[in-house]
Structures are given as C-alpha cells and as structure tokens.
C-alpha positions as a printed NumPy array, in Angstrom:
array([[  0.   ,   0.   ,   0.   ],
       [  1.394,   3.317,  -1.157],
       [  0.475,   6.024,   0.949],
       [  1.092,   9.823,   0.011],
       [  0.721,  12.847,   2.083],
       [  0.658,  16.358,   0.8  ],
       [  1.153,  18.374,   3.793],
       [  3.683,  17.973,   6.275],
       [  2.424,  20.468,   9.668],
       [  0.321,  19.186,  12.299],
       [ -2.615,  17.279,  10.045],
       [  0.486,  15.762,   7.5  ],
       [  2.442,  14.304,  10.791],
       [ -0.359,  12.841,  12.971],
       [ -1.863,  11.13 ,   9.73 ],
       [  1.467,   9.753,   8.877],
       [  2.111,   8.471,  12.758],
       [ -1.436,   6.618,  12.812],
       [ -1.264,   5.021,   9.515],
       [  2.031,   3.673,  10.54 ],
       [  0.697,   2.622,  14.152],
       [ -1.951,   0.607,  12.036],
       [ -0.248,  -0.172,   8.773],
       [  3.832,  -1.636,   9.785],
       [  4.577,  -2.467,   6.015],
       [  2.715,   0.702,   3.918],
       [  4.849,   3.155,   2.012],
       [  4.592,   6.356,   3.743],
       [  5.295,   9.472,   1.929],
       [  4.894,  13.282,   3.211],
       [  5.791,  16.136,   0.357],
       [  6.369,  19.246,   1.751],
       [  6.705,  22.614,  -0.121],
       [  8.496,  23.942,   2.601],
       [ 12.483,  23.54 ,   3.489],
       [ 12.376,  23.2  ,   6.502],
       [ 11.104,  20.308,   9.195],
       [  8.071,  20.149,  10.428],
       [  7.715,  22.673,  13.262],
       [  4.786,  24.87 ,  15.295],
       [  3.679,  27.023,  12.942],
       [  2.022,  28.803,  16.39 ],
       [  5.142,  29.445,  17.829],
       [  6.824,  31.319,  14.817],
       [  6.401,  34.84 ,  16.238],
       [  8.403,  33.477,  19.752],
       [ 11.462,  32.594,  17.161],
       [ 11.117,  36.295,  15.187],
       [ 11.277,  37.507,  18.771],
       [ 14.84 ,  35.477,  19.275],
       [ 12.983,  33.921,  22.454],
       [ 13.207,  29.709,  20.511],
       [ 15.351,  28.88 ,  17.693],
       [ 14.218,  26.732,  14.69 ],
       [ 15.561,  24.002,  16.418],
       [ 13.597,  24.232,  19.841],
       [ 10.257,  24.756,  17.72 ],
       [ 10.322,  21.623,  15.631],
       [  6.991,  19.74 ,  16.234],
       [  8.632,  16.46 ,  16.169],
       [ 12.231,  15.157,  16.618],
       [ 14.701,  14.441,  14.162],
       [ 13.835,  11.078,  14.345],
       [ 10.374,  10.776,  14.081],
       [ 10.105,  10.348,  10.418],
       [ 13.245,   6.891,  10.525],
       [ 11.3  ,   5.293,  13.266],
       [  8.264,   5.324,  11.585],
       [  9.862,   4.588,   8.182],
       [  8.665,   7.645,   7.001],
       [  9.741,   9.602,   3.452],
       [  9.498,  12.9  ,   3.693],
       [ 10.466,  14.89 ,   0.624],
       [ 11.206,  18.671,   1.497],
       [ 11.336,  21.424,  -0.879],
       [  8.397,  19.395,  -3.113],
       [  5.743,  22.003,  -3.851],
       [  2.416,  19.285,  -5.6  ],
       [  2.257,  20.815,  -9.23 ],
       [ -0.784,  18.618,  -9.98 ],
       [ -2.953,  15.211,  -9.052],
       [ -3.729,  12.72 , -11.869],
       [ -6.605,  11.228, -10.36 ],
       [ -7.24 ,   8.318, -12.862],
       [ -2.933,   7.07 , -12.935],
       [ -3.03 ,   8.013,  -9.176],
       [ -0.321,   9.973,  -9.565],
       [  1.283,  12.91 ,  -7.296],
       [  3.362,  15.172,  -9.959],
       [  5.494,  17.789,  -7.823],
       [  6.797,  20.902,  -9.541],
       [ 10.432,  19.313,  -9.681],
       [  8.635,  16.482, -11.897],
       [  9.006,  14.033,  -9.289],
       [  6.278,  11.385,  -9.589],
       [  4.944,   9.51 ,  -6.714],
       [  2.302,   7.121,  -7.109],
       [ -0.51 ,   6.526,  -4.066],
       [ -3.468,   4.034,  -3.184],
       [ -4.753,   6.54 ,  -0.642],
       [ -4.147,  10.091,  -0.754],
       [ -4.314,  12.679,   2.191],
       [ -4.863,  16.87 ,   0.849],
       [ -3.652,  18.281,   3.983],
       [ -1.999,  21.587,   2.868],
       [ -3.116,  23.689,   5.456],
       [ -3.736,  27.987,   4.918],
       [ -2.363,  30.218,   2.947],
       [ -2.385,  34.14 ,   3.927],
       [ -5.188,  36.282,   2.685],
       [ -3.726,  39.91 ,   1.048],
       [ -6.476,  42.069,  -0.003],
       [ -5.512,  44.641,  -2.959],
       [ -4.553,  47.437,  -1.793],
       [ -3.683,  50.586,  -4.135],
       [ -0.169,  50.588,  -4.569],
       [  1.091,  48.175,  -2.027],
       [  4.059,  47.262,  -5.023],
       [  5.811,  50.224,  -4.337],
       [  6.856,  49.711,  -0.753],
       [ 10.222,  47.986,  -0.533],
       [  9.132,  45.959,   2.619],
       [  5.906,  43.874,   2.41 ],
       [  5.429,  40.444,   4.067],
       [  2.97 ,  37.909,   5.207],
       [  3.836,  36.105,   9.012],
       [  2.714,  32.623,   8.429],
       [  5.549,  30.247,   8.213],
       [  9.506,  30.52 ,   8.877],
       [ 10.501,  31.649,   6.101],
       [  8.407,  35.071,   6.404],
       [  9.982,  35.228,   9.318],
       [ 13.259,  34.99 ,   8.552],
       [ 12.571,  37.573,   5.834],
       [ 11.349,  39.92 ,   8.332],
       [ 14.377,  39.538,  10.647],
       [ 16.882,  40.404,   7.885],
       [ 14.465,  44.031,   7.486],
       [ 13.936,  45.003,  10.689],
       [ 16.229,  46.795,  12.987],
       [ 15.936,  49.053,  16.744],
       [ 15.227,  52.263,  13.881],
       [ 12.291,  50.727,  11.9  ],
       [  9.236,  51.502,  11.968],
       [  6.548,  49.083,  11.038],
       [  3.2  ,  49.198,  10.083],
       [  0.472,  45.696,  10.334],
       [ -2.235,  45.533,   8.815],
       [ -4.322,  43.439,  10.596],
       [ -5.29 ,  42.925,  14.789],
       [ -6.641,  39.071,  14.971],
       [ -4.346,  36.363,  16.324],
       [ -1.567,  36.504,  13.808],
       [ -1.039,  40.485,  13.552],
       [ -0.833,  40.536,  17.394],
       [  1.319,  38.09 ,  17.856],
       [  3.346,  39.599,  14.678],
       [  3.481,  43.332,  17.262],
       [  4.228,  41.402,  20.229],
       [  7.331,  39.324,  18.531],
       [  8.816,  43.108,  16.799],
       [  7.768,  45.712,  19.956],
       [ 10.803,  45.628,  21.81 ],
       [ 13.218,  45.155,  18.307],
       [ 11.976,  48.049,  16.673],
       [ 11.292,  51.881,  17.336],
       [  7.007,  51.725,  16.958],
       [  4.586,  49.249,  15.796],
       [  1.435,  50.335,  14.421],
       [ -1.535,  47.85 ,  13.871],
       [ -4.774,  48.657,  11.661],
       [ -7.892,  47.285,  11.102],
       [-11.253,  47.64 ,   9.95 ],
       [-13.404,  45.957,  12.86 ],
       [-13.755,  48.174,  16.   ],
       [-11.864,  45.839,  18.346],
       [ -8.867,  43.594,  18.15 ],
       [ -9.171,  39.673,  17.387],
       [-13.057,  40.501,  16.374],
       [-13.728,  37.435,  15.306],
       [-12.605,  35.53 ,  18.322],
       [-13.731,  38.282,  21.15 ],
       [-16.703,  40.562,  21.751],
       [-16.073,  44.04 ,  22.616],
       [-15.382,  43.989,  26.373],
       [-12.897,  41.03 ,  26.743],
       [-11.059,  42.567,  23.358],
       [-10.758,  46.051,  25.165],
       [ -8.832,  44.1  ,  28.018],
       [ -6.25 ,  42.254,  25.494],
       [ -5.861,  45.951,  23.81 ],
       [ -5.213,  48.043,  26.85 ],
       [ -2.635,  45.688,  27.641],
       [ -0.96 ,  45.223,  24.552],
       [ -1.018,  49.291,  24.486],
       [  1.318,  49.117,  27.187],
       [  4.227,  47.841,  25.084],
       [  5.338,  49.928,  22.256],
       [  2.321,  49.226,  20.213],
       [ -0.134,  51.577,  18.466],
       [ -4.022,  50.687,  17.762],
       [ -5.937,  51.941,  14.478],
       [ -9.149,  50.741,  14.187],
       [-12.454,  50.881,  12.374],
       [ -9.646,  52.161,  10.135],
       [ -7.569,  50.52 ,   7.295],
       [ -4.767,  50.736,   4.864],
       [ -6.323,  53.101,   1.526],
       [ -2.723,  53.153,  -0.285],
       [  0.713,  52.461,   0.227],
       [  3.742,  54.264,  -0.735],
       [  7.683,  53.413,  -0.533],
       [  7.756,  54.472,   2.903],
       [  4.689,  54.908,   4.176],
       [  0.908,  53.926,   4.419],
       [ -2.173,  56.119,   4.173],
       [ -5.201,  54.713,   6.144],
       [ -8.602,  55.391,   5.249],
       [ -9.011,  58.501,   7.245],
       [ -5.909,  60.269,   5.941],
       [ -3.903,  59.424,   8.742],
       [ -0.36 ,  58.916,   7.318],
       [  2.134,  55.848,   8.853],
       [  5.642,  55.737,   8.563],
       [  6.462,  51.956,   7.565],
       [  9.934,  51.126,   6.943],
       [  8.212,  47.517,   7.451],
       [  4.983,  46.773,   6.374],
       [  2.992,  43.347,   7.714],
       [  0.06 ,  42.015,   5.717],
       [ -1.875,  39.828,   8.597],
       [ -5.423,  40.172,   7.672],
       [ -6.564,  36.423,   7.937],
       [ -5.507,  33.143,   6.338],
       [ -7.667,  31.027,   3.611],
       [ -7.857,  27.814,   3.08 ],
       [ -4.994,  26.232,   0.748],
       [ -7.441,  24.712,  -1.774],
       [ -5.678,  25.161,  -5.377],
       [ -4.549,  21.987,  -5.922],
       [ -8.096,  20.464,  -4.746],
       [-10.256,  22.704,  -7.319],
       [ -7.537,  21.479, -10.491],
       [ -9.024,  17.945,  -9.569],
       [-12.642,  19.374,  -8.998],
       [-12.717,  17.747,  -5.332],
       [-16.275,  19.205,  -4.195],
       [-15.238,  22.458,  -2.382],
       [-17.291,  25.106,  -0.616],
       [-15.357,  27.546,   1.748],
       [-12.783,  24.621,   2.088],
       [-12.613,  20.9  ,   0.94 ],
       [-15.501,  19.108,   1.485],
       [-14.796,  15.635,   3.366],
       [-17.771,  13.266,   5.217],
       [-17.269,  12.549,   8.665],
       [-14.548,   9.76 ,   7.756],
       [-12.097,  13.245,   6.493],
       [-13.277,  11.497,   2.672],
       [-13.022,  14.044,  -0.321],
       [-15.908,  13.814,  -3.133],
       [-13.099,  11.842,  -5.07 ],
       [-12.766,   7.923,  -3.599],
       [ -9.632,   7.348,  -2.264],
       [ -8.191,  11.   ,  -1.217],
       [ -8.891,  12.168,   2.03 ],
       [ -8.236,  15.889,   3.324],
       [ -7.598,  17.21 ,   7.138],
       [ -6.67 ,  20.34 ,   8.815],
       [ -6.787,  23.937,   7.903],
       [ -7.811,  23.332,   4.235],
       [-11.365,  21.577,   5.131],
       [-14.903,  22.819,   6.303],
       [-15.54 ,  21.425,   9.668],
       [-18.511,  20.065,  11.54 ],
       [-19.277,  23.142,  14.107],
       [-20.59 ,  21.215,  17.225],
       [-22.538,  24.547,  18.389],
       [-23.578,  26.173,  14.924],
       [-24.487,  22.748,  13.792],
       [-22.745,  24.202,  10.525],
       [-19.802,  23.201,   8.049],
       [-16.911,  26.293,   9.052],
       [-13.431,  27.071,   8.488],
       [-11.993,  25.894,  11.876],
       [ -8.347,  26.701,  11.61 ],
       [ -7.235,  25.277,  15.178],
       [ -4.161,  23.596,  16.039],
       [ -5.764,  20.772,  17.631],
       [ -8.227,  20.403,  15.304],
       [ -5.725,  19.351,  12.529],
       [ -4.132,  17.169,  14.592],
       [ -7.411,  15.102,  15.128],
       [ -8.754,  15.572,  11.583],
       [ -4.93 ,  14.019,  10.585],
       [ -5.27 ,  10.857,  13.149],
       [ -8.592,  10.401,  12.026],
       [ -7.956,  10.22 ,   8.399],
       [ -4.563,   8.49 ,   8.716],
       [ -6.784,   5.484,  10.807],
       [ -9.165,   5.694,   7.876],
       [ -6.656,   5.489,   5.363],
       [ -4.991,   2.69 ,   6.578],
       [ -8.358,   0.713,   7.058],
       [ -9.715,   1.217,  10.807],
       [-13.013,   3.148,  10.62 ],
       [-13.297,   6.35 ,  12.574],
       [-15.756,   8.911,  12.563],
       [-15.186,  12.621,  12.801],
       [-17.93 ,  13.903,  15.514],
       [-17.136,  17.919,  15.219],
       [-15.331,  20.84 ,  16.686],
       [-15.769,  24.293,  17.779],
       [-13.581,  27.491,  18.032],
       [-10.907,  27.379,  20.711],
       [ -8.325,  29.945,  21.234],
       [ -5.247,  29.714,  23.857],
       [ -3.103,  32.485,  23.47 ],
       [ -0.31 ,  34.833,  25.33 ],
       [  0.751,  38.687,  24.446],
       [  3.162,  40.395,  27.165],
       [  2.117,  38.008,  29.708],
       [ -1.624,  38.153,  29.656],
       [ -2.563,  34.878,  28.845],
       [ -6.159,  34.331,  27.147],
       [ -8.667,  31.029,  26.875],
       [-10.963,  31.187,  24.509],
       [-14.082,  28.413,  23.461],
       [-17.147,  28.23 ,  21.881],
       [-19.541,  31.297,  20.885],
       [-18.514,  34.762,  22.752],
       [-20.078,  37.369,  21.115],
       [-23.67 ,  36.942,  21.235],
       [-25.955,  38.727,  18.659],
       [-28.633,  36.941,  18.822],
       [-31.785,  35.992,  21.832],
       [-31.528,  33.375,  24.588],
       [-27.903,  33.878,  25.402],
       [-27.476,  34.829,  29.192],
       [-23.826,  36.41 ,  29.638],
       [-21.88 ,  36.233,  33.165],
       [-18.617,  38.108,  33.472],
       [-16.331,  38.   ,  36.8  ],
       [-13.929,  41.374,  36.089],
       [-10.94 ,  42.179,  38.245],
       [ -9.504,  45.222,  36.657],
       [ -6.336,  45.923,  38.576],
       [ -5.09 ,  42.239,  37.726],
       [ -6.428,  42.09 ,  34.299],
       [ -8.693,  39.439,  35.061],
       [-11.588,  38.655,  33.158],
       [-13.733,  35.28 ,  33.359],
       [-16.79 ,  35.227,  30.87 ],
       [-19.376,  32.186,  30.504],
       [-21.912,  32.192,  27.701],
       [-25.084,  30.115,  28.616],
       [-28.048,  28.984,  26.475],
       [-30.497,  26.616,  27.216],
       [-29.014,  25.084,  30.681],
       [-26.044,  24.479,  28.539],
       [-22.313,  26.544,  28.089],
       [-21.895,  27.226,  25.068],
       [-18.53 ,  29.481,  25.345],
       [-16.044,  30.99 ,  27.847],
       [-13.306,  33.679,  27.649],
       [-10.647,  33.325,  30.25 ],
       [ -8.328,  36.354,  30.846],
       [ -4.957,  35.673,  33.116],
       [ -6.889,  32.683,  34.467],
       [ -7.266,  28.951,  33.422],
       [ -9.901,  27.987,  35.854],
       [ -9.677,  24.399,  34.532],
       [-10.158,  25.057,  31.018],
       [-10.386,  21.406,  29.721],
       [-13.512,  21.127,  32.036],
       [-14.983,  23.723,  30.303],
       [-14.285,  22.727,  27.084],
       [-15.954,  19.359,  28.078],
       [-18.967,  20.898,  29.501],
       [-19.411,  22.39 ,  25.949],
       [-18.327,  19.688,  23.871],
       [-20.777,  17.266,  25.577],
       [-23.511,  19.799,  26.224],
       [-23.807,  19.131,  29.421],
       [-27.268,  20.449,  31.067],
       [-25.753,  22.748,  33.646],
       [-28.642,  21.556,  36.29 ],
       [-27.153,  18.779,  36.474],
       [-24.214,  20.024,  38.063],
       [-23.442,  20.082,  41.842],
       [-23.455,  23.935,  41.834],
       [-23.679,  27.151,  40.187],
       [-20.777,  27.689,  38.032],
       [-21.376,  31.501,  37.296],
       [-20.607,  32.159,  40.692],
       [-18.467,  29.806,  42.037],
       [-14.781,  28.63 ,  40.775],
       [-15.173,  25.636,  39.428],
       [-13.766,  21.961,  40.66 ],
       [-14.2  ,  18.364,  39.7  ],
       [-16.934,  18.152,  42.56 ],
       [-18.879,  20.69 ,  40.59 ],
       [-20.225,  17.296,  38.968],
       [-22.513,  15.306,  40.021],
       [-21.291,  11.846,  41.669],
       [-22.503,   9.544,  38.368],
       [-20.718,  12.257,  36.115],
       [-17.264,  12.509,  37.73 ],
       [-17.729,   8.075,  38.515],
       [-18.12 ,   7.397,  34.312],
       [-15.751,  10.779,  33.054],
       [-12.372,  11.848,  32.804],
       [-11.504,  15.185,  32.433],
       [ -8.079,  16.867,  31.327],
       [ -6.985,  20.202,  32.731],
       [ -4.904,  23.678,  30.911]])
C-alpha cells in the first residue's frame, strides 16, 4: 500500500504516525513545499522575537520520520494530481504514485488589494519561517513598522517586533482587536494591555494606499512603515483540490470519515470545512488541535480502521506580554436566549466570561486565568445540562466536585 501525504504540519504528521501505528509495512510518503522540518507554525512569532530557535520549535524530533519509516520529501511544492494514474506530480517532476491520498496543505495568507502596495520595498505575510526569517533580515531598533491586521496573527506579529523596533502600528477595519474571536469587552482588556508595550491601535480604520515608505489609512492618517505586515486572515490552501474538482465550498468538502468527493483521497486540517458542534454548521476551523485530530482520524481511515469525525468548535489559547487568554465556543452573542456572566478584576487584568443557552455553556473567555479550562471545554463539547451540576458555576470557581457523583464516577476530564 502506497500512501502519500501532501502536507507535512500538524494534520500531515499525525496522519502519517497513525497510519504507521496501524499499517507496519505501507509506504509512507509526506511532500512538503516547505524547506524546513516540520515545526509549530504557532510558535513562529516566539522565534522572530529570538525567544526559541528553529531548532527548539520543531513539532517532532529528528527522528520521528526513521522510526516510523517515514519519506518525507522537502522542498516538493504538488504541481498537480492525476486522479485516474493516481499519480502525485510535484513541480520538480518528481512522480509519486498513491493508493490513498491525504490533501492536507493547510492555509495560505489572505492579502487584499490594496492601491499601490508594489511600491513599498518591505511587504510580508507572518505565516511560516521563512516570512519570518525575511522579516528579521528588514527590521532593525530604527524601523518603523506598520500591520495591517489585529486578529491572532497580527498581534502576535506586534508582540514578537515591539521591543526590536522603534514603533509598531496595527490597523484594522473591525472596531476591536481579534473581532472574530472576542466581543467588545474582553477585546478592550487584550488591547489596553498590549497598548502598554510599544504598540499603536488603528481601528475601524484601514490601509487606503501604500507608498515606498509609508501607508495612508482610510481617514488620511499617514504611517511611517519602513516595514509593512500584511496579517489580515488566512484562507484555506485549496488550489490543488479545485484542479481535480474535489467538491469544495469555503474549504474541501470531506464526510465525517475526512473522505473528499473523489474515492480514495482524504483531506484534514486547515484546508477543510468542519462540523461546528454549536452552529451545527460546516466552518473554516483553523485550530491547532483540530488538525491534529482531523490528521489521526484520516490516517486510521486510510490505513483501514473506521473512525468517525464527531465535530469541533472554536478554541483559542493564546499569550501577548504576559496576559494569557482562553478562549471556546460562541462569545459574542448577537442573537436571543444567550445569558452572559462576566467576573472582572480590573487591577489584575482578570476577566472570566461564561456564555449560557439553554441550561447548557456554550462558550467561555478566560483572561490571566485557566480555571480548569479542559472542564470547560468538556462541559461544551458534551452539552452538558448545567442543572445537572453540583453547583452554580457563574458564581463559584469551578472543581471536579462541581459534577454530580454519576458524572465525575463514568468521566475523565483533562486540565490547561
């Protein structure tokens, strides 16, 4: 049994480790359009910041891939599939030939056009190492540099560069930062305290043109940017699964066995639409953990031992400066029936927030506390009627013996 895998981050590497914890004998291939080894692609801004080196953020050790008689081919960007030879064709013209087939190329970033964004000297994305290590070679204590962008990935780009360079200024359109992970209040917390370190907040307010050394913003406000950082949001990396006409919507479509429209090629991680277990809806779910599972799953599946994919649902964990964030589930409630609690210690930048619907949590935001997350996340992953519970959890801190005696007796539960 041939077995190739286009993808080699989280979704690539746990598919490749279950196949070969089913399947001792199967050819195991992993092509990766990268150079480097497979390493957290979450932990990137820590080694622009010159806090890990490329070495101490692999995701698995130099050995992983011999002891699992694993090929990995680096530096193999897929050109195209030939679905009826089976038939992986990279852009070097190396030919690899598969029985099963795992699409599990992850995001690519998203840059909206912008009018003339070519004539700056210094644009970049901050998705993989080497944007980083573009960025580093750019950036010095006089630079000034302008992102475009405050979710996850922009933040995380101002955090790494704050203390490297002399200002950091971050746009964006929405009126908060991370607005698609964090309602108003909690976002004002993460923003006040990010504030405090050498980074400047534009919002509501986004790049209108770009010149060689500077960027205009929609309400004439002019930015020097010796550096500029494109980090509006990442897309799924679908090009290679619409030249085969795999059934795509947002992001490959796969059935709850991580199955593509096309029999024998399976998909996983950041590049699929997954089951939301609170929308009840096919989403982008672009989670760290999330791959990882979709990539086990498939990989079992592949290899012949039916498992079924039963869902996700958003989950954030997160550091800037120190203030460390948990985030799960739906936060920002638009819509009826939602009741919201919020514990708020302002002097410690503590925030706990619990979203309830129904006599069930449905999300949580955690500011610099972890209040045993993973029971949390269980509590909304199992919709668990909250009357069932020993206690009221929106007023007291919560403990294993806020379960009943049958629930803690027949459940394990994992801690953050």
């Amino acid at each position: 049994m041939n077995y190739v895998i286009i993808g080699n981050s989280c979704a690539g590497t746990s598919c490749a480790a279950e196949i070969r914890n089913i399947d001792k004998k199967g050819n195991i291939t992993i092509l990766s359009e990268e150079n480097f080894p497979a390493y957290g692609r979450p932990l990137i801004s820590y080694f622009l910041q010159g806090k890990q080196t490329l070495e101490i953020i692999k995701y698995k050790k130099d050995d992983f891939y011999t002891k699992n008689k694993i090929t990995v081919k680096l530096n193999s960007k897929v050109e195209s599939i030939n679905t009826t030879k089976k038939e992986v064709v990279c852009v070097n013209k190396e030919t690899y030939k598969y029985d099963k087939l795992l699409i599990a190329t992850g995001s690519v970033p998203f840059v909206p056009p912008v009018n003339g964004i070519e004539k700056h000297k210094n644009v970049y994305t901050f998705l993989n190492i080497e944007s980083v290590r573009n960025i580093q070679k750019v950036v010095n204590k006089n630079s000034d540099v302008v992102i475009i962008g405050a979710g996850l990935i922009g933040l995380k780009a101002a955090e790494a560069l704050a203390e490297q360079v002399k200002s950091v200024k971050v746009c964006d359109m929405a009126d908060r930062v991370m607005a698609s992970v964090l309602d108003k209040n909690t976002a004002s917390v993460i923003q006040n305290h990010i504030e405090k370190h050498n980074v400047t907040f534009y919002l509501s307010n986004t790049a209108k043109e770009v010149k060689e050394n500077s960027v205009i913003l929609a309400d004439g406000t002019e930015l020097n940017s010796d550096v500029l950082i494109m980090a509006v949001g990442v897309r799924p990396n679908i090009s290679i699964a619409k030249d085969i006409n795999i059934k795509i919507n947002r992001g490959i479509v796969v059935d709850k066995y991580m199955q593509t429209s096309i029999k024998d090629i399976y998909a996983a991680g950041d590049c699929v639409e997954s089951f939301d277990v609170l929308s009840e809806q096919n989403k982008i779910l672009a989670l760290w953990p999330n791959a990882f599972v979709q990539g086990k799953l498939a990989g079992s599946n592949m290899a012949g031992v039916t498992k079924e994919f039963t869902g996700a649902f958003p989950l954030n964990a997160i550091g800037f400066f120190g203030l460390h964030l948990i985030s799960a589930g739906i936060v920002d409630t638009k819509q009826d029936g939602y009741k919201v609690y919020i514990q708020k210690d302002d002097n410690k930048n503590l925030l706990k927030k619990l979203v309830i619907k129904d006599d069930k949590l449905e999300g949580f935001v955690f500011i610099n506390t972890n209040e045993r997350a993973g029971i949390y996340t269980s509590l909304i992953n199992d919709k668990t009627p909250l009357s069932s519970l020993n206690y009221d959890i929106t007023k007291q801190n919560i403990g294993l013996n806020v379960f009943s005696k049958d629930i803690r007796e027949n459940k394990i539960f994992g801690g953050i």
